[in-house]
């Protein structure tokens, strides 16, 4: 991988080391991914991993002819009238049928309004764009085929860099609600998929002939402006105060983007901020009161932990360990995961599940995120059990298939 502009701009020369380059990914573990690539190239990969790889290439091939999505395609304009501003409508909000104009919409937790998920707004487009960028990046990383880099880079340019089609670096109108004419802090959640899917993709594309220094500079400018919006705007400041999963995903975004840009001081502060709200998120037993009151309580418990463990992975890259942190009320990250294990093993889940019951497979990536040196026998056994269940499940739901393929491609060491 070639050294990216962000490092040249933001880091002093003493930090340029082989170790720094080895830790260039934000989310992925470089060693695991490299080992998986070597096994695929040497034809020694698990048969299921080889199948998942071939399916990845088939998907990437289909994306080569995709018309690049852009925020300019939406049918509804944001209040500014500028289609460059990202716009989405909150998924759990519905027209108020008790009012003649049905405004403002009202919240029905856990019940997705289909009209919030169509192409009139940007949510589906940013999902498609970021998923496509990540898939093409992985296809390029594993295969070395330039066509995947060419298409992936073009998607990045269209969504983030081309002045005619780019998304402005803010989420002022994300998860908006008809009838409420002000921005909502919960909209920051929409932005999590940018650092989740795009940052490591850029690193993968960076050694291709299609990713230029100009692209790198422009992308760093976009990300710097987005990070500034997250940390200085009124909505961003409100997002930082949240103590549910929204707050966790906020700190993840700040940690991920700042780490990518080389600002380790800000990364460390984001990690510390994530730890500060532990005592408000978890009780001493590991339960999450904010998430347990939701109609999809098990899912949202794992969703919050996904954000925190993702931040913990970044924390390790700047010399911090969230796994060792214990709040004043004795809450720890391990306790939060362990609290969900009995239900994953088939014990009764006594909390709110009026819309969706227990989804134990969402626990698998969290168990894998626990450093091996502190992962308990019970945690390891459950991880093996969940993965074996996914392997033999011929009727996987979409989320289960996605989880299993991630293990097959990124973490095949866990596949027995």
mmCIF file of C-alpha atoms in Angstrom, residues 45-405:
data_model
loop_
_atom_site.group_PDB
_atom_site.id
_atom_site.type_symbol
_atom_site.label_atom_id
_atom_site.label_comp_id
_atom_site.label_asym_id
_atom_site.label_seq_id
_atom_site.Cartn_x
_atom_site.Cartn_y
_atom_site.Cartn_z
ATOM 1 C CA UNK A 45 -8.691 -21.943 2.370
ATOM 2 C CA UNK A 46 -11.693 -23.614 3.964
ATOM 3 C CA UNK A 47 -14.124 -24.787 1.272
ATOM 4 C CA UNK A 48 -16.810 -22.488 2.651
ATOM 5 C CA UNK A 49 -14.387 -19.545 2.531
ATOM 6 C CA UNK A 50 -13.582 -20.298 -1.098
ATOM 7 C CA UNK A 51 -17.287 -20.373 -1.885
ATOM 8 C CA UNK A 52 -17.808 -17.027 -0.112
ATOM 9 C CA UNK A 53 -14.883 -15.569 -2.073
ATOM 10 C CA UNK A 54 -16.369 -16.708 -5.374
ATOM 11 C CA UNK A 55 -19.702 -15.195 -4.359
ATOM 12 C CA UNK A 56 -17.885 -11.943 -3.542
ATOM 13 C CA UNK A 57 -16.362 -11.868 -7.024
ATOM 14 C CA UNK A 58 -19.753 -12.568 -8.589
ATOM 15 C CA UNK A 59 -21.219 -9.656 -6.648
ATOM 16 C CA UNK A 60 -18.311 -7.404 -7.592
ATOM 17 C CA UNK A 61 -18.720 -8.348 -11.253
ATOM 18 C CA UNK A 62 -22.380 -7.358 -11.105
ATOM 19 C CA UNK A 63 -21.432 -3.984 -9.618
ATOM 20 C CA UNK A 64 -19.181 -3.105 -12.546
ATOM 21 C CA UNK A 65 -22.213 -1.977 -14.543
ATOM 22 C CA UNK A 66 -23.970 -0.220 -11.652
ATOM 23 C CA UNK A 67 -24.926 3.371 -12.396
ATOM 24 C CA UNK A 68 -23.158 5.381 -9.720
ATOM 25 C CA UNK A 69 -25.672 6.576 -7.101
ATOM 26 C CA UNK A 70 -25.564 10.216 -6.018
ATOM 27 C CA UNK A 71 -27.404 12.454 -3.580
ATOM 28 C CA UNK A 72 -28.572 14.447 -6.592
ATOM 29 C CA UNK A 73 -30.912 11.563 -7.537
ATOM 30 C CA UNK A 74 -33.378 12.118 -4.691
ATOM 31 C CA UNK A 75 -36.892 13.322 -5.503
ATOM 32 C CA UNK A 76 -37.395 15.301 -2.290
ATOM 33 C CA UNK A 77 -35.197 18.315 -1.617
ATOM 34 C CA UNK A 78 -33.983 19.162 1.913
ATOM 35 C CA UNK A 79 -35.109 22.449 3.513
ATOM 36 C CA UNK A 80 -32.048 24.217 2.087
ATOM 37 C CA UNK A 81 -33.155 23.364 -1.438
ATOM 38 C CA UNK A 82 -29.633 22.026 -2.030
ATOM 39 C CA UNK A 83 -29.720 18.389 -3.116
ATOM 40 C CA UNK A 84 -26.051 18.066 -2.177
ATOM 41 C CA UNK A 85 -27.313 17.969 1.427
ATOM 42 C CA UNK A 86 -28.009 14.395 2.521
ATOM 43 C CA UNK A 87 -31.664 13.693 3.354
ATOM 44 C CA UNK A 88 -33.322 10.699 4.986
ATOM 45 C CA UNK A 89 -36.562 10.123 6.914
ATOM 46 C CA UNK A 90 -36.518 8.296 10.243
ATOM 47 C CA UNK A 91 -37.660 4.713 9.723
ATOM 48 C CA UNK A 92 -39.910 4.309 12.785
ATOM 49 C CA UNK A 93 -42.074 7.378 12.134
ATOM 50 C CA UNK A 94 -45.540 7.267 10.566
ATOM 51 C CA UNK A 95 -48.263 9.735 9.487
ATOM 52 C CA UNK A 96 -50.501 10.749 12.399
ATOM 53 C CA UNK A 97 -53.893 9.523 11.183
ATOM 54 C CA UNK A 98 -55.663 11.452 13.947
ATOM 55 C CA UNK A 99 -54.855 14.718 12.165
ATOM 56 C CA UNK A 100 -56.202 15.954 8.855
ATOM 57 C CA UNK A 101 -52.748 16.754 7.483
ATOM 58 C CA UNK A 102 -51.190 13.743 9.286
ATOM 59 C CA UNK A 103 -48.414 16.049 10.592
ATOM 60 C CA UNK A 104 -46.158 15.839 12.405
ATOM 61 C CA UNK A 105 -45.473 12.147 12.014
ATOM 62 C CA UNK A 106 -45.475 9.986 15.163
ATOM 63 C CA UNK A 107 -43.031 7.328 16.363
ATOM 64 C CA UNK A 108 -43.844 3.604 16.401
ATOM 65 C CA UNK A 109 -40.703 1.980 17.775
ATOM 66 C CA UNK A 110 -39.489 -1.051 15.859
ATOM 67 C CA UNK A 111 -42.064 -0.682 13.065
ATOM 68 C CA UNK A 112 -40.364 0.345 9.830
ATOM 69 C CA UNK A 113 -42.385 2.664 7.588
ATOM 70 C CA UNK A 114 -41.705 1.440 4.013
ATOM 71 C CA UNK A 115 -42.046 4.967 2.644
ATOM 72 C CA UNK A 116 -38.911 5.965 4.574
ATOM 73 C CA UNK A 117 -36.853 3.358 2.753
ATOM 74 C CA UNK A 118 -37.526 4.270 -0.877
ATOM 75 C CA UNK A 119 -35.492 6.245 -3.390
ATOM 76 C CA UNK A 120 -37.258 9.548 -2.728
ATOM 77 C CA UNK A 121 -34.542 10.210 -0.138
ATOM 78 C CA UNK A 122 -30.880 9.219 0.202
ATOM 79 C CA UNK A 123 -30.806 6.388 2.773
ATOM 80 C CA UNK A 124 -30.975 3.509 0.305
ATOM 81 C CA UNK A 125 -28.466 5.180 -2.003
ATOM 82 C CA UNK A 126 -25.829 5.671 0.677
ATOM 83 C CA UNK A 127 -26.388 2.059 1.759
ATOM 84 C CA UNK A 128 -25.940 0.806 -1.807
ATOM 85 C CA UNK A 129 -22.953 3.056 -2.441
ATOM 86 C CA UNK A 130 -21.007 2.166 0.697
ATOM 87 C CA UNK A 131 -21.785 -1.561 0.464
ATOM 88 C CA UNK A 132 -20.686 -1.553 -3.172
ATOM 89 C CA UNK A 133 -17.470 0.314 -2.377
ATOM 90 C CA UNK A 134 -16.613 -2.185 0.345
ATOM 91 C CA UNK A 135 -17.422 -5.232 -1.794
ATOM 92 C CA UNK A 136 -15.340 -3.932 -4.700
ATOM 93 C CA UNK A 137 -12.462 -3.092 -2.364
ATOM 94 C CA UNK A 138 -12.423 -6.590 -0.902
ATOM 95 C CA UNK A 139 -12.667 -8.126 -4.369
ATOM 96 C CA UNK A 140 -9.684 -6.005 -5.434
ATOM 97 C CA UNK A 141 -7.728 -6.803 -2.260
ATOM 98 C CA UNK A 142 -8.169 -10.553 -2.594
ATOM 99 C CA UNK A 143 -7.931 -10.871 -6.399
ATOM 100 C CA UNK A 144 -5.723 -7.971 -7.473
ATOM 101 C CA UNK A 145 -8.026 -7.362 -10.447
ATOM 102 C CA UNK A 146 -7.843 -3.683 -11.465
ATOM 103 C CA UNK A 147 -11.412 -3.538 -12.736
ATOM 104 C CA UNK A 148 -12.729 -3.679 -9.175
ATOM 105 C CA UNK A 149 -10.529 -0.789 -8.058
ATOM 106 C CA UNK A 150 -11.538 1.263 -11.085
ATOM 107 C CA UNK A 151 -15.247 0.912 -10.307
ATOM 108 C CA UNK A 152 -14.846 1.343 -6.559
ATOM 109 C CA UNK A 153 -12.854 4.534 -6.989
ATOM 110 C CA UNK A 154 -15.446 5.900 -9.408
ATOM 111 C CA UNK A 155 -18.168 5.333 -6.786
ATOM 112 C CA UNK A 156 -16.122 7.215 -4.192
ATOM 113 C CA UNK A 157 -15.516 10.085 -6.579
ATOM 114 C CA UNK A 158 -19.201 10.383 -7.449
ATOM 115 C CA UNK A 159 -20.475 10.333 -3.855
ATOM 116 C CA UNK A 160 -17.719 12.298 -2.110
ATOM 117 C CA UNK A 161 -15.452 14.176 -4.533
ATOM 118 C CA UNK A 162 -17.099 15.340 -7.773
ATOM 119 C CA UNK A 163 -18.391 18.871 -7.172
ATOM 120 C CA UNK A 164 -21.407 18.184 -9.394
ATOM 121 C CA UNK A 165 -22.584 15.108 -7.493
ATOM 122 C CA UNK A 166 -20.928 15.060 -4.066
ATOM 123 C CA UNK A 167 -22.671 14.837 -0.718
ATOM 124 C CA UNK A 168 -21.995 17.848 1.481
ATOM 125 C CA UNK A 169 -20.053 16.693 4.582
ATOM 126 C CA UNK A 170 -22.884 16.984 7.092
ATOM 127 C CA UNK A 171 -25.996 15.149 8.287
ATOM 128 C CA UNK A 172 -28.172 18.149 9.083
ATOM 129 C CA UNK A 173 -31.222 16.516 7.490
ATOM 130 C CA UNK A 174 -30.626 12.850 8.270
ATOM 131 C CA UNK A 175 -33.495 10.908 9.878
ATOM 132 C CA UNK A 176 -35.780 13.903 9.492
ATOM 133 C CA UNK A 177 -39.460 13.723 10.436
ATOM 134 C CA UNK A 178 -42.194 15.288 8.261
ATOM 135 C CA UNK A 179 -43.792 18.129 10.176
ATOM 136 C CA UNK A 180 -40.708 18.763 12.300
ATOM 137 C CA UNK A 181 -38.647 21.432 10.619
ATOM 138 C CA UNK A 182 -35.406 21.082 12.526
ATOM 139 C CA UNK A 183 -32.534 18.646 12.359
ATOM 140 C CA UNK A 184 -32.434 15.576 14.593
ATOM 141 C CA UNK A 185 -29.363 14.358 16.436
ATOM 142 C CA UNK A 186 -30.371 10.744 15.769
ATOM 143 C CA UNK A 187 -29.578 11.336 12.103
ATOM 144 C CA UNK A 188 -25.877 11.089 12.916
ATOM 145 C CA UNK A 189 -26.453 7.339 13.065
ATOM 146 C CA UNK A 190 -26.805 7.283 9.264
ATOM 147 C CA UNK A 191 -23.194 8.373 8.933
ATOM 148 C CA UNK A 192 -21.668 5.381 10.724
ATOM 149 C CA UNK A 193 -21.473 3.365 7.485
ATOM 150 C CA UNK A 194 -19.034 5.859 5.975
ATOM 151 C CA UNK A 195 -16.164 4.993 8.359
ATOM 152 C CA UNK A 196 -17.365 1.386 8.624
ATOM 153 C CA UNK A 197 -17.230 0.654 4.909
ATOM 154 C CA UNK A 198 -15.335 3.379 3.077
ATOM 155 C CA UNK A 199 -12.159 4.147 5.038
ATOM 156 C CA UNK A 200 -10.550 0.716 4.753
ATOM 157 C CA UNK A 201 -11.758 0.485 1.158
ATOM 158 C CA UNK A 202 -9.731 3.592 0.327
ATOM 159 C CA UNK A 203 -6.679 2.009 1.937
ATOM 160 C CA UNK A 204 -7.198 -1.076 -0.227
ATOM 161 C CA UNK A 205 -7.578 1.034 -3.360
ATOM 162 C CA UNK A 206 -4.586 3.211 -2.484
ATOM 163 C CA UNK A 207 -2.052 0.977 -4.224
ATOM 164 C CA UNK A 208 -4.038 0.867 -7.463
ATOM 165 C CA UNK A 209 -3.351 3.143 -10.398
ATOM 166 C CA UNK A 210 -6.895 4.502 -10.138
ATOM 167 C CA UNK A 211 -6.585 6.175 -6.716
ATOM 168 C CA UNK A 212 -4.610 9.379 -7.204
ATOM 169 C CA UNK A 213 -2.945 11.811 -4.816
ATOM 170 C CA UNK A 214 -5.600 14.328 -5.841
ATOM 171 C CA UNK A 215 -8.321 11.848 -4.840
ATOM 172 C CA UNK A 216 -6.562 11.298 -1.532
ATOM 173 C CA UNK A 217 -6.261 15.007 -0.821
ATOM 174 C CA UNK A 218 -9.897 15.710 -1.708
ATOM 175 C CA UNK A 219 -11.134 12.788 0.391
ATOM 176 C CA UNK A 220 -9.097 13.943 3.370
ATOM 177 C CA UNK A 221 -10.596 17.421 3.009
ATOM 178 C CA UNK A 222 -14.112 15.939 2.907
ATOM 179 C CA UNK A 223 -13.446 13.789 5.965
ATOM 180 C CA UNK A 224 -11.845 16.673 7.845
ATOM 181 C CA UNK A 225 -14.914 18.809 7.184
ATOM 182 C CA UNK A 226 -17.220 15.959 8.210
ATOM 183 C CA UNK A 227 -15.268 15.447 11.436
ATOM 184 C CA UNK A 228 -15.471 19.183 12.128
ATOM 185 C CA UNK A 229 -19.239 19.052 11.603
ATOM 186 C CA UNK A 230 -19.516 16.093 13.984
ATOM 187 C CA UNK A 231 -17.597 17.858 16.720
ATOM 188 C CA UNK A 232 -18.600 21.524 16.357
ATOM 189 C CA UNK A 233 -22.133 21.705 14.918
ATOM 190 C CA UNK A 234 -25.158 22.003 17.200
ATOM 191 C CA UNK A 235 -26.434 18.579 16.116
ATOM 192 C CA UNK A 236 -23.001 17.051 16.532
ATOM 193 C CA UNK A 237 -22.680 18.422 20.053
ATOM 194 C CA UNK A 238 -26.116 17.005 20.875
ATOM 195 C CA UNK A 239 -25.054 13.654 19.433
ATOM 196 C CA UNK A 240 -22.040 13.616 21.720
ATOM 197 C CA UNK A 241 -24.334 13.875 24.764
ATOM 198 C CA UNK A 242 -26.374 10.749 23.991
ATOM 199 C CA UNK A 243 -25.981 7.776 26.308
ATOM 200 C CA UNK A 244 -27.710 5.102 24.223
ATOM 201 C CA UNK A 245 -26.435 3.412 21.055
ATOM 202 C CA UNK A 246 -26.528 6.786 19.280
ATOM 203 C CA UNK A 247 -23.826 8.090 21.600
ATOM 204 C CA UNK A 248 -21.714 4.979 21.061
ATOM 205 C CA UNK A 249 -21.935 5.227 17.290
ATOM 206 C CA UNK A 250 -21.119 8.936 17.496
ATOM 207 C CA UNK A 251 -17.873 8.254 19.357
ATOM 208 C CA UNK A 252 -17.058 5.418 16.959
ATOM 209 C CA UNK A 253 -17.317 7.799 14.019
ATOM 210 C CA UNK A 254 -15.099 10.402 15.678
ATOM 211 C CA UNK A 255 -12.550 7.732 16.635
ATOM 212 C CA UNK A 256 -12.538 6.110 13.189
ATOM 213 C CA UNK A 257 -12.315 9.267 11.091
ATOM 214 C CA UNK A 258 -9.717 10.924 13.323
ATOM 215 C CA UNK A 259 -7.600 7.750 13.332
ATOM 216 C CA UNK A 260 -7.775 7.555 9.546
ATOM 217 C CA UNK A 261 -6.685 11.187 9.303
ATOM 218 C CA UNK A 262 -3.790 10.593 11.687
ATOM 219 C CA UNK A 263 -5.117 12.660 14.601
ATOM 220 C CA UNK A 264 -4.424 10.162 17.371
ATOM 221 C CA UNK A 265 -5.010 12.773 20.075
ATOM 222 C CA UNK A 266 -8.620 13.152 18.970
ATOM 223 C CA UNK A 267 -8.923 9.374 18.601
ATOM 224 C CA UNK A 268 -7.834 8.852 22.198
ATOM 225 C CA UNK A 269 -10.283 11.500 23.394
ATOM 226 C CA UNK A 270 -13.139 9.776 21.546
ATOM 227 C CA UNK A 271 -12.212 6.500 23.250
ATOM 228 C CA UNK A 272 -12.194 8.185 26.656
ATOM 229 C CA UNK A 273 -15.558 9.801 25.895
ATOM 230 C CA UNK A 274 -16.970 6.387 24.990
ATOM 231 C CA UNK A 275 -15.773 5.064 28.343
ATOM 232 C CA UNK A 276 -17.256 7.996 30.246
ATOM 233 C CA UNK A 277 -20.812 7.040 29.268
ATOM 234 C CA UNK A 278 -20.338 3.380 30.286
ATOM 235 C CA UNK A 279 -21.949 3.909 33.667
ATOM 236 C CA UNK A 280 -25.002 5.451 31.994
ATOM 237 C CA UNK A 281 -25.280 2.661 29.427
ATOM 238 C CA UNK A 282 -24.646 -0.428 31.561
ATOM 239 C CA UNK A 283 -25.565 -1.452 35.069
ATOM 240 C CA UNK A 284 -23.205 -3.485 37.249
ATOM 241 C CA UNK A 285 -24.552 -6.748 35.772
ATOM 242 C CA UNK A 286 -23.984 -5.707 32.151
ATOM 243 C CA UNK A 287 -27.616 -4.895 31.305
ATOM 244 C CA UNK A 288 -28.314 -1.888 29.083
ATOM 245 C CA UNK A 289 -31.433 -0.095 30.400
ATOM 246 C CA UNK A 290 -31.743 2.258 27.410
ATOM 247 C CA UNK A 291 -31.700 -0.623 24.926
ATOM 248 C CA UNK A 292 -33.770 -3.057 26.998
ATOM 249 C CA UNK A 293 -36.796 -0.773 26.846
ATOM 250 C CA UNK A 294 -36.816 -0.978 23.045
ATOM 251 C CA UNK A 295 -39.217 -3.297 21.204
ATOM 252 C CA UNK A 296 -36.180 -5.058 19.694
ATOM 253 C CA UNK A 297 -34.280 -5.143 22.964
ATOM 254 C CA UNK A 298 -31.838 -7.956 22.186
ATOM 255 C CA UNK A 299 -30.928 -6.529 18.796
ATOM 256 C CA UNK A 300 -30.360 -3.036 20.162
ATOM 257 C CA UNK A 301 -28.249 -4.433 22.999
ATOM 258 C CA UNK A 302 -25.970 -6.075 20.420
ATOM 259 C CA UNK A 303 -26.141 -2.992 18.189
ATOM 260 C CA UNK A 304 -24.787 -0.768 20.956
ATOM 261 C CA UNK A 305 -22.087 -3.302 21.748
ATOM 262 C CA UNK A 306 -21.142 -3.431 18.070
ATOM 263 C CA UNK A 307 -20.390 0.287 18.216
ATOM 264 C CA UNK A 308 -18.385 -0.031 21.426
ATOM 265 C CA UNK A 309 -16.367 -3.068 20.310
ATOM 266 C CA UNK A 310 -15.663 -1.317 17.003
ATOM 267 C CA UNK A 311 -14.288 1.621 18.977
ATOM 268 C CA UNK A 312 -12.336 -0.797 21.179
ATOM 269 C CA UNK A 313 -10.594 -2.184 18.085
ATOM 270 C CA UNK A 314 -9.481 1.333 17.143
ATOM 271 C CA UNK A 315 -8.487 2.049 20.754
ATOM 272 C CA UNK A 316 -5.975 -0.797 20.682
ATOM 273 C CA UNK A 317 -4.304 0.813 17.658
ATOM 274 C CA UNK A 318 -3.558 3.947 19.693
ATOM 275 C CA UNK A 319 -2.385 2.074 22.781
ATOM 276 C CA UNK A 320 -5.619 2.059 24.797
ATOM 277 C CA UNK A 321 -7.727 -0.855 26.036
ATOM 278 C CA UNK A 322 -11.452 -0.449 26.516
ATOM 279 C CA UNK A 323 -11.580 -4.099 27.577
ATOM 280 C CA UNK A 324 -9.789 -3.232 30.814
ATOM 281 C CA UNK A 325 -11.956 -0.219 31.627
ATOM 282 C CA UNK A 326 -14.336 -0.473 34.596
ATOM 283 C CA UNK A 327 -16.773 2.329 35.376
ATOM 284 C CA UNK A 328 -17.624 3.636 38.831
ATOM 285 C CA UNK A 329 -20.656 1.344 38.913
ATOM 286 C CA UNK A 330 -18.443 -1.648 37.997
ATOM 287 C CA UNK A 331 -19.668 -1.832 34.397
ATOM 288 C CA UNK A 332 -17.302 -3.410 31.869
ATOM 289 C CA UNK A 333 -17.471 -4.286 28.206
ATOM 290 C CA UNK A 334 -17.068 -7.988 28.982
ATOM 291 C CA UNK A 335 -20.031 -7.879 31.386
ATOM 292 C CA UNK A 336 -22.122 -6.273 28.657
ATOM 293 C CA UNK A 337 -21.406 -9.160 26.299
ATOM 294 C CA UNK A 338 -21.773 -11.829 28.988
ATOM 295 C CA UNK A 339 -25.218 -10.481 29.908
ATOM 296 C CA UNK A 340 -26.474 -11.588 26.482
ATOM 297 C CA UNK A 341 -24.958 -15.083 26.527
ATOM 298 C CA UNK A 342 -27.676 -16.981 28.474
ATOM 299 C CA UNK A 343 -30.376 -15.973 25.980
ATOM 300 C CA UNK A 344 -28.079 -16.914 23.093
ATOM 301 C CA UNK A 345 -27.783 -20.349 24.696
ATOM 302 C CA UNK A 346 -31.557 -20.732 24.738
ATOM 303 C CA UNK A 347 -32.493 -19.360 28.147
ATOM 304 C CA UNK A 348 -35.544 -17.124 28.474
ATOM 305 C CA UNK A 349 -35.179 -13.474 27.487
ATOM 306 C CA UNK A 350 -37.477 -11.605 29.864
ATOM 307 C CA UNK A 351 -37.109 -8.162 28.314
ATOM 308 C CA UNK A 352 -39.160 -6.346 25.684
ATOM 309 C CA UNK A 353 -39.352 -8.333 22.458
ATOM 310 C CA UNK A 354 -42.757 -7.290 21.155
ATOM 311 C CA UNK A 355 -41.451 -6.686 17.621
ATOM 312 C CA UNK A 356 -38.471 -9.042 17.438
ATOM 313 C CA UNK A 357 -37.221 -11.812 19.692
ATOM 314 C CA UNK A 358 -33.682 -12.931 20.476
ATOM 315 C CA UNK A 359 -31.227 -12.759 17.562
ATOM 316 C CA UNK A 360 -28.221 -14.639 18.993
ATOM 317 C CA UNK A 361 -26.158 -14.650 15.796
ATOM 318 C CA UNK A 362 -25.605 -10.904 16.230
ATOM 319 C CA UNK A 363 -23.486 -11.871 19.234
ATOM 320 C CA UNK A 364 -20.905 -13.773 17.144
ATOM 321 C CA UNK A 365 -18.895 -10.739 15.914
ATOM 322 C CA UNK A 366 -18.875 -9.339 19.454
ATOM 323 C CA UNK A 367 -17.429 -12.564 20.850
ATOM 324 C CA UNK A 368 -14.777 -12.587 18.124
ATOM 325 C CA UNK A 369 -13.843 -8.993 18.974
ATOM 326 C CA UNK A 370 -12.829 -9.992 22.506
ATOM 327 C CA UNK A 371 -9.019 -10.286 22.622
ATOM 328 C CA UNK A 372 -8.084 -13.957 22.663
ATOM 329 C CA UNK A 373 -6.041 -13.615 25.851
ATOM 330 C CA UNK A 374 -9.120 -12.592 27.852
ATOM 331 C CA UNK A 375 -11.821 -14.539 25.998
ATOM 332 C CA UNK A 376 -13.342 -17.090 28.365
ATOM 333 C CA UNK A 377 -14.030 -20.735 27.608
ATOM 334 C CA UNK A 378 -17.776 -20.052 27.718
ATOM 335 C CA UNK A 379 -17.416 -17.200 25.221
ATOM 336 C CA UNK A 380 -15.270 -19.304 22.871
ATOM 337 C CA UNK A 381 -17.656 -22.251 23.040
ATOM 338 C CA UNK A 382 -20.649 -20.057 22.238
ATOM 339 C CA UNK A 383 -18.820 -18.488 19.288
ATOM 340 C CA UNK A 384 -18.092 -21.948 17.893
ATOM 341 C CA UNK A 385 -21.694 -23.007 18.493
ATOM 342 C CA UNK A 386 -23.118 -19.947 16.714
ATOM 343 C CA UNK A 387 -20.829 -20.363 13.702
ATOM 344 C CA UNK A 388 -21.630 -24.065 13.425
ATOM 345 C CA UNK A 389 -25.307 -23.188 13.532
ATOM 346 C CA UNK A 390 -24.852 -20.699 10.705
ATOM 347 C CA UNK A 391 -22.905 -23.249 8.673
ATOM 348 C CA UNK A 392 -25.696 -25.817 8.845
ATOM 349 C CA UNK A 393 -28.541 -23.325 8.428
ATOM 350 C CA UNK A 394 -29.772 -23.626 4.842
ATOM 351 C CA UNK A 395 -32.370 -20.890 5.313
ATOM 352 C CA UNK A 396 -30.282 -18.029 6.616
ATOM 353 C CA UNK A 397 -31.861 -14.618 6.840
ATOM 354 C CA UNK A 398 -29.973 -11.794 5.134
ATOM 355 C CA UNK A 399 -28.313 -10.606 8.350
ATOM 356 C CA UNK A 400 -27.230 -14.159 9.213
ATOM 357 C CA UNK A 401 -25.743 -14.689 5.767
ATOM 358 C CA UNK A 402 -23.854 -11.410 6.057
ATOM 359 C CA UNK A 403 -22.429 -12.335 9.470
ATOM 360 C CA UNK A 404 -21.336 -15.792 8.311
ATOM 361 C CA UNK A 405 -19.656 -14.487 5.167
#
